[in-house]
Short mmCIF file of C-alpha atoms and ligand atoms in Angstrom, two decimals:
data_model
loop_
_atom_site.label_atom_id
_atom_site.label_comp_id
_atom_site.label_asym_id
_atom_site.label_seq_id
_atom_site.Cartn_x
_atom_site.Cartn_y
_atom_site.Cartn_z
CA MET A 1 -19.01 61.64 189.32
CA TYR A 2 -19.96 59.19 192.05
CA HIS A 3 -22.53 61.20 193.83
CA LEU A 4 -24.96 58.62 195.10
CA LEU A 5 -24.55 57.31 198.58
CA ILE A 6 -26.26 54.39 200.11
CA ILE A 7 -26.96 53.83 203.71
CA VAL A 8 -27.63 50.31 204.70
CA THR A 9 -28.47 49.03 208.07
CA ILE A 10 -27.22 45.62 208.94
CA LEU A 11 -29.19 43.97 211.65
CA SER A 12 -27.91 40.65 212.65
CA PHE A 13 -28.01 38.36 215.58
CA SER A 14 -25.36 36.03 214.18
CA SER A 15 -21.88 36.02 215.59
CA ILE A 16 -20.38 36.27 212.09
CA LEU A 17 -21.81 39.67 211.30
CA ILE A 18 -21.26 40.92 214.79
CA ALA A 19 -17.58 40.07 214.53
CA PHE A 20 -17.53 41.97 211.20
CA ALA A 21 -18.19 45.12 213.17
CA VAL A 22 -15.17 44.90 215.43
CA ASP A 23 -11.78 46.28 214.57
CA GLU A 24 -9.60 43.24 214.09
CA ALA A 25 -12.18 41.63 211.86
CA PHE A 26 -10.14 41.99 208.65
CA PRO A 27 -7.38 39.36 208.66
CA SER A 28 -4.94 39.12 205.76
CA VAL A 29 -6.37 37.35 202.77
CA PRO A 30 -5.51 33.65 202.58
CA THR A 31 -4.08 32.68 199.20
CA THR A 32 -4.27 28.91 199.41
CA PHE A 33 -7.42 26.95 198.71
CA SER A 34 -8.60 25.45 201.94
CA VAL A 35 -11.48 23.10 202.37
CA ALA A 36 -13.43 24.89 205.01
CA LYS A 37 -15.50 23.28 207.71
CA ASN A 38 -19.10 24.34 207.94
CA HIS A 39 -18.65 25.63 211.46
CA SER A 40 -15.84 26.87 213.64
CA ASP A 41 -15.00 25.51 217.04
CA ASP A 42 -13.40 28.60 218.55
CA LEU A 43 -15.94 31.35 217.78
CA LYS A 44 -13.75 32.65 214.98
CA PRO A 45 -15.65 33.03 211.72
CA ILE A 46 -14.29 31.13 208.72
CA ARG A 47 -13.33 33.47 205.88
CA ARG A 48 -12.70 31.82 202.54
CA GLU A 49 -12.04 32.49 198.90
CA VAL A 50 -13.09 29.08 197.64
CA TYR A 51 -15.91 26.90 198.89
CA GLY A 52 -16.25 23.15 198.31
CA VAL A 53 -14.12 20.37 196.88
CA GLU A 54 -15.61 18.76 193.77
CA ARG A 55 -17.96 21.58 192.96
CA LYS A 56 -15.88 24.64 193.68
CA VAL A 57 -17.40 28.02 194.35
CA PHE A 58 -14.94 30.90 193.90
CA ASP A 59 -15.72 34.17 195.58
CA ILE A 60 -14.57 36.81 193.10
CA SER A 61 -15.85 39.78 195.12
CA HIS A 62 -13.61 41.92 197.29
CA ARG A 63 -14.12 42.31 201.00
CA TYR A 64 -15.27 45.77 202.02
CA THR A 65 -12.61 47.11 204.38
CA PRO A 66 -11.42 50.66 205.13
CA GLU A 67 -8.25 49.90 203.10
CA LEU A 68 -10.10 49.00 199.90
CA PRO A 69 -9.04 51.49 197.19
CA ALA A 70 -11.54 54.14 196.11
CA TRP A 71 -11.65 56.14 192.86
CA GLU A 72 -9.00 58.88 192.80
CA SER A 73 -8.45 58.68 196.55
CA SER A 74 -5.21 58.01 198.38
CA GLU A 75 -7.09 57.19 201.59
CA GLY A 76 -9.09 54.18 200.44
CA LEU A 77 -12.70 53.68 201.51
CA GLY A 78 -11.89 54.85 205.00
CA LYS A 79 -14.24 54.30 207.90
CA PHE A 80 -17.42 53.62 205.96
CA MET A 81 -19.15 51.58 208.63
CA ARG A 82 -19.88 52.05 212.30
CA LEU A 83 -21.75 50.35 215.07
CA ALA A 84 -24.70 52.70 215.45
CA VAL A 85 -26.51 50.70 218.12
CA SER A 86 -24.51 48.49 220.44
CA MET A 87 -25.12 45.87 223.07
CA LYS A 88 -22.24 47.21 225.10
CA ASN A 89 -24.31 50.37 225.46
CA GLY A 90 -27.33 48.46 226.64
CA SER A 91 -29.19 47.85 223.37
CA VAL A 92 -30.80 44.53 222.64
CA ALA A 93 -28.71 44.08 219.47
CA ASN A 94 -25.68 45.39 217.62
CA ILE A 95 -26.62 47.35 214.51
CA SER A 96 -24.02 48.64 212.04
CA LYS A 97 -24.62 51.36 209.51
CA MET A 98 -22.58 52.07 206.40
CA LYS A 99 -22.20 54.92 203.97
CA LEU A 100 -20.30 54.54 200.71
CA SER A 101 -20.27 55.26 197.00
CA VAL A 102 -22.26 52.69 195.04
CA HIS A 103 -19.14 52.31 192.86
CA SER A 104 -17.11 50.94 195.79
CA GLY A 105 -15.44 47.55 195.71
CA THR A 106 -16.84 44.90 193.36
CA HIS A 107 -19.71 46.64 191.59
CA VAL A 108 -21.75 47.03 188.41
CA ASP A 109 -22.39 50.15 186.36
CA ALA A 110 -25.86 50.98 185.06
CA PRO A 111 -26.54 53.05 181.87
CA GLY A 112 -27.37 56.15 183.94
CA HIS A 113 -23.76 56.35 185.11
CA PHE A 114 -22.60 58.32 182.06
CA HIS A 115 -25.85 59.28 180.35
CA GLU A 116 -28.06 61.88 181.94
CA HIS A 117 -31.17 60.96 179.95
CA TYR A 118 -30.80 57.32 180.98
CA TYR A 119 -30.32 58.38 184.58
CA ASP A 120 -33.46 60.48 184.40
CA SER A 121 -35.38 57.66 182.71
CA GLY A 122 -34.53 55.26 185.52
CA PHE A 123 -31.91 52.98 183.95
CA ASP A 124 -30.58 52.21 187.42
CA SER A 125 -29.04 49.15 189.05
CA ASP A 126 -32.52 47.70 189.56
CA SER A 127 -33.06 47.70 185.78
CA LEU A 128 -30.05 45.47 185.01
CA ASP A 129 -30.83 42.10 183.42
CA LEU A 130 -30.17 39.19 185.78
CA GLN A 131 -29.98 36.89 182.74
CA ILE A 132 -26.88 38.74 181.61
CA LEU A 133 -25.47 38.84 185.14
CA ASN A 134 -25.88 35.08 185.55
CA GLY A 135 -24.76 32.33 183.18
CA PRO A 136 -21.75 30.72 181.47
CA ALA A 137 -18.68 32.96 181.46
CA LEU A 138 -15.19 32.79 180.04
CA LEU A 139 -12.23 33.92 182.11
CA VAL A 140 -9.34 35.04 179.87
CA ASP A 141 -5.81 36.26 180.48
CA VAL A 142 -4.91 39.40 178.57
CA PRO A 143 -1.37 40.36 177.46
CA ARG A 144 0.33 42.07 180.39
CA ASP A 145 2.08 44.82 178.45
CA LYS A 146 -0.89 46.61 176.91
CA ASN A 147 -4.24 48.15 177.65
CA ILE A 148 -7.17 46.42 175.97
CA SER A 149 -7.14 47.78 172.42
CA ALA A 150 -8.83 46.44 169.29
CA GLU A 151 -5.60 44.61 168.49
CA VAL A 152 -5.55 42.94 171.92
CA MET A 153 -9.24 41.99 171.65
CA LYS A 154 -8.60 40.45 168.24
CA SER A 155 -5.65 38.43 169.58
CA LEU A 156 -7.80 36.87 172.32
CA HIS A 157 -9.90 34.95 169.75
CA ILE A 158 -13.02 34.97 171.90
CA PRO A 159 -15.50 32.73 170.09
CA LYS A 160 -18.87 34.03 168.88
CA GLY A 161 -21.65 32.99 171.20
CA ILE A 162 -19.66 33.78 174.37
CA ARG A 163 -21.77 36.37 176.20
CA ARG A 164 -19.83 36.93 179.42
CA VAL A 165 -16.08 37.50 179.65
CA LEU A 166 -13.91 38.25 182.66
CA PHE A 167 -10.55 39.78 181.75
CA LYS A 168 -7.66 38.97 184.08
CA THR A 169 -5.01 41.64 183.62
CA LEU A 170 -1.81 43.03 185.02
CA ASN A 171 -4.03 44.63 187.71
CA THR A 172 -4.39 41.22 189.34
CA ASP A 173 -0.61 40.55 189.18
CA ARG A 174 0.02 43.99 190.70
CA ARG A 175 -2.61 43.31 193.38
CA LEU A 176 -3.95 46.83 192.82
CA MET A 177 -7.22 46.14 194.64
CA PHE A 178 -5.21 45.28 197.74
CA LYS A 179 -3.45 48.66 197.71
CA LYS A 180 -5.19 51.49 199.52
CA GLU A 181 -3.89 54.20 197.23
CA PHE A 182 -5.77 54.62 193.94
CA ASP A 183 -3.49 53.84 190.99
CA SER A 184 -4.47 55.43 187.68
CA SER A 185 -2.00 53.29 185.74
CA PHE A 186 -4.34 50.30 185.91
CA VAL A 187 -5.09 48.30 182.77
CA GLY A 188 -8.47 48.59 181.13
CA PHE A 189 -10.35 48.94 177.87
CA LEU A 190 -9.49 51.62 175.35
CA VAL A 191 -12.28 53.05 173.18
CA ASP A 192 -11.17 51.11 170.12
CA GLY A 193 -11.05 47.88 172.16
CA ALA A 194 -14.62 48.47 173.30
CA LYS A 195 -15.69 49.22 169.71
CA TRP A 196 -14.06 46.03 168.52
CA LEU A 197 -15.88 44.07 171.23
CA VAL A 198 -19.24 45.50 170.19
CA GLU A 199 -18.69 44.94 166.47
CA ASN A 200 -17.09 41.50 166.56
CA THR A 201 -18.32 39.60 169.61
CA ASP A 202 -21.57 38.67 171.38
CA ILE A 203 -20.25 39.84 174.77
CA LYS A 204 -22.88 41.41 177.02
CA LEU A 205 -21.01 41.29 180.34
CA VAL A 206 -17.50 42.72 180.63
CA GLY A 207 -15.68 41.97 183.88
CA LEU A 208 -12.38 43.55 184.91
CA ASP A 209 -10.08 43.45 187.90
CA TYR A 210 -9.84 47.11 188.93
CA LEU A 211 -12.27 49.90 189.80
CA SER A 212 -13.02 50.77 186.16
CA PHE A 213 -13.35 48.42 183.16
CA ALA A 214 -11.92 51.23 181.03
CA ALA A 215 -8.35 52.54 181.25
CA TYR A 216 -8.06 55.78 183.21
CA ASP A 217 -7.17 58.07 180.30
CA GLU A 218 -10.13 56.88 178.23
CA ALA A 219 -12.52 56.04 181.07
CA PRO A 220 -15.27 58.61 180.33
CA ALA A 221 -15.31 58.00 176.55
CA THR A 222 -15.23 54.22 176.91
CA HIS A 223 -17.96 54.18 179.58
CA ARG A 224 -20.14 56.48 177.45
CA PHE A 225 -19.72 54.24 174.42
CA ILE A 226 -20.48 50.96 176.21
CA LEU A 227 -23.29 52.24 178.44
CA GLU A 228 -25.07 54.02 175.60
CA ARG A 229 -26.08 50.63 174.21
CA ARG A 230 -27.82 49.60 177.44
CA ASP A 231 -27.27 45.90 176.66
CA ILE A 232 -23.74 45.49 178.02
CA ILE A 233 -23.07 45.40 181.75
CA PRO A 234 -19.62 46.32 183.09
CA VAL A 235 -18.66 44.50 186.29
CA GLU A 236 -15.73 46.20 187.95
CA ALA A 237 -13.18 45.44 190.67
CA LEU A 238 -13.47 41.68 190.43
CA LYS A 239 -11.08 39.56 192.49
CA LEU A 240 -9.55 37.15 189.98
CA ASP A 241 -6.40 36.20 191.93
CA ASP A 242 -7.11 32.56 192.64
CA VAL A 243 -9.04 31.64 189.53
CA GLU A 244 -7.63 29.96 186.45
CA VAL A 245 -8.51 30.72 182.86
CA GLY A 246 -11.50 28.75 181.61
CA MET A 247 -15.27 28.43 181.48
CA TYR A 248 -17.34 28.88 184.62
CA SER A 249 -20.85 29.58 185.69
CA LEU A 250 -20.92 33.23 186.75
CA HIS A 251 -23.40 34.62 189.27
CA CYS A 252 -23.57 38.33 190.06
CA LEU A 253 -26.39 39.75 192.15
CA PRO A 254 -26.16 43.54 192.50
CA LEU A 255 -28.21 45.30 195.16
CA ARG A 256 -31.53 46.63 193.83
CA LEU A 257 -30.78 50.29 194.40
CA VAL A 258 -33.59 52.22 192.76
CA GLY A 259 -32.27 55.47 191.35
CA ALA A 260 -28.60 54.46 191.65
CA GLU A 261 -26.42 54.35 188.53
CA GLY A 262 -24.43 51.44 189.93
CA ALA A 263 -24.44 48.99 192.80
CA PRO A 264 -22.12 46.85 194.90
CA THR A 265 -22.45 43.21 193.88
CA ARG A 266 -21.43 39.82 195.14
CA CYS A 267 -20.03 37.77 192.25
CA ILE A 268 -19.09 34.12 192.33
CA LEU A 269 -17.80 31.60 189.81
CA ILE A 270 -18.84 27.97 190.00
CA LYS A 271 -16.68 25.31 188.33
C1 LIG B 1 -21.30 20.07 208.74
O1 LIG B 1 -20.26 19.40 209.40
C2 LIG B 1 -20.63 18.22 210.06
C3 LIG B 1 -19.41 17.67 210.76
O2 LIG B 1 -18.48 18.65 211.05
C4 LIG B 1 -21.20 17.21 209.06
O3 LIG B 1 -21.65 16.06 209.74
C5 LIG B 1 -22.34 17.82 208.32
O4 LIG B 1 -22.80 16.96 207.31
C6 LIG B 1 -21.92 19.14 207.68
N1 LIG B 1 -23.06 19.77 207.04
C7 LIG B 1 -22.99 20.30 205.83
C8 LIG B 1 -24.25 20.95 205.33
O5 LIG B 1 -21.98 20.30 205.16
C1 LIG B 2 -21.72 43.97 220.15
O1 LIG B 2 -20.94 45.08 220.05
C2 LIG B 2 -20.04 45.27 221.10
C3 LIG B 2 -19.39 46.61 220.93
O2 LIG B 2 -20.23 47.59 221.43
C4 LIG B 2 -19.02 44.17 221.09
O3 LIG B 2 -18.08 44.32 222.12
C5 LIG B 2 -19.74 42.89 221.28
O4 LIG B 2 -18.85 41.82 221.19
C6 LIG B 2 -20.80 42.76 220.20
N1 LIG B 2 -21.53 41.54 220.37
C7 LIG B 2 -22.27 41.28 221.39
C8 LIG B 2 -22.97 39.95 221.37
O5 LIG B 2 -22.44 42.07 222.29
C1 LIG B 3 -21.74 54.11 223.69
O1 LIG B 3 -22.09 55.21 224.47
C2 LIG B 3 -21.05 56.09 224.73
C3 LIG B 3 -21.53 57.12 225.70
O2 LIG B 3 -22.78 57.63 225.33
C4 LIG B 3 -20.59 56.72 223.40
O3 LIG B 3 -19.51 57.60 223.62
C5 LIG B 3 -20.14 55.60 222.49
O4 LIG B 3 -19.81 56.13 221.22
C6 LIG B 3 -21.24 54.58 222.34
N1 LIG B 3 -20.74 53.48 221.56
C7 LIG B 3 -21.43 52.89 220.61
C8 LIG B 3 -20.74 51.78 219.90
O5 LIG B 3 -22.57 53.21 220.33
C1 LIG B 4 -2.79 51.63 180.44
O1 LIG B 4 -3.24 52.95 180.38
C2 LIG B 4 -2.88 53.75 181.49
C3 LIG B 4 -3.49 55.12 181.29
O2 LIG B 4 -4.87 55.04 181.17
C4 LIG B 4 -1.39 53.82 181.60
O3 LIG B 4 -1.01 54.56 182.75
C5 LIG B 4 -0.84 52.42 181.72
O4 LIG B 4 0.57 52.46 181.73
C6 LIG B 4 -1.29 51.56 180.56
N1 LIG B 4 -0.87 50.17 180.84
C7 LIG B 4 -0.19 49.43 179.95
C8 LIG B 4 0.18 48.06 180.39
O5 LIG B 4 0.09 49.86 178.85
#
């Protein structure tokens, strides 16, 4: 299903990216909001979830690490990146290369993901509308004991006119994205929930907190239904741990991967 690979070369002279390439570069994720300095004194890069004080910027993308869960895998992403050219070996710079499914970590799906004719026609990640991917968004909590059915959608009372909604579910409470082993019991949309959304709301961006916006058992049918329309963008594997329910300004900028039916994306919320 996820057959496209991307290979990206990271060339950087900055100490931050260089440190990213070494082994102990993935410290445990801080859970408190800290007001970060704009530099570090001890050559240790600052890693943060929230930037700023009055105008907060929440990073709702997951870090790419070998332990990040991957679809139907018990091994996680594994070693997806390596230092291909290194200073230690006499090169003028350190250059890392990576190889991973475009549906890894925080990512978007394009219409070609489940529709062959759209794939062939070029409805790839480069064709996704940045106006949908950027703008006011509502973060909602969904009931923890159910997948997202029509009944659940109805109970959320999402007002007309809201175009972007991020759904915080039991997946966040269970910290599923922090567990290496893929867990098919994650919460997501059911087909009738997706139908209800299309028929009764103005939502064009659907964000969820695990690798698929649709529940495992109904993932193919729900993806097919939503992606067929070509006007709704699923954003998957968002990191909603530290963010409270409410209205934000959402900004998602997927990589422009021509020919790819999805793409990794950085997503942030600004309050
Ligand atoms: C960076 O920090 C220094 C002091 O640590 C401060 O004077 C400066 O204004 C800061 N710059 C920005 C862009 O925040
Ligand atoms: C470059 O990569 C090497 C590993 O080959 C690492 O030890 C070193 O710290 C990196 N940075 C620099 C500036 O050499
Ligand atoms: C450096 O070179 C050695 C010997 O050719 C090789 O075994 C090693 O993998 C290289 N390391 C990197 C980071 O390129
Ligand atoms: C959601 O659906 C999955 C199967 O797709 C199931 O394993 C899981 O238990 C359901 N979650 C809830 C909260 O009902």
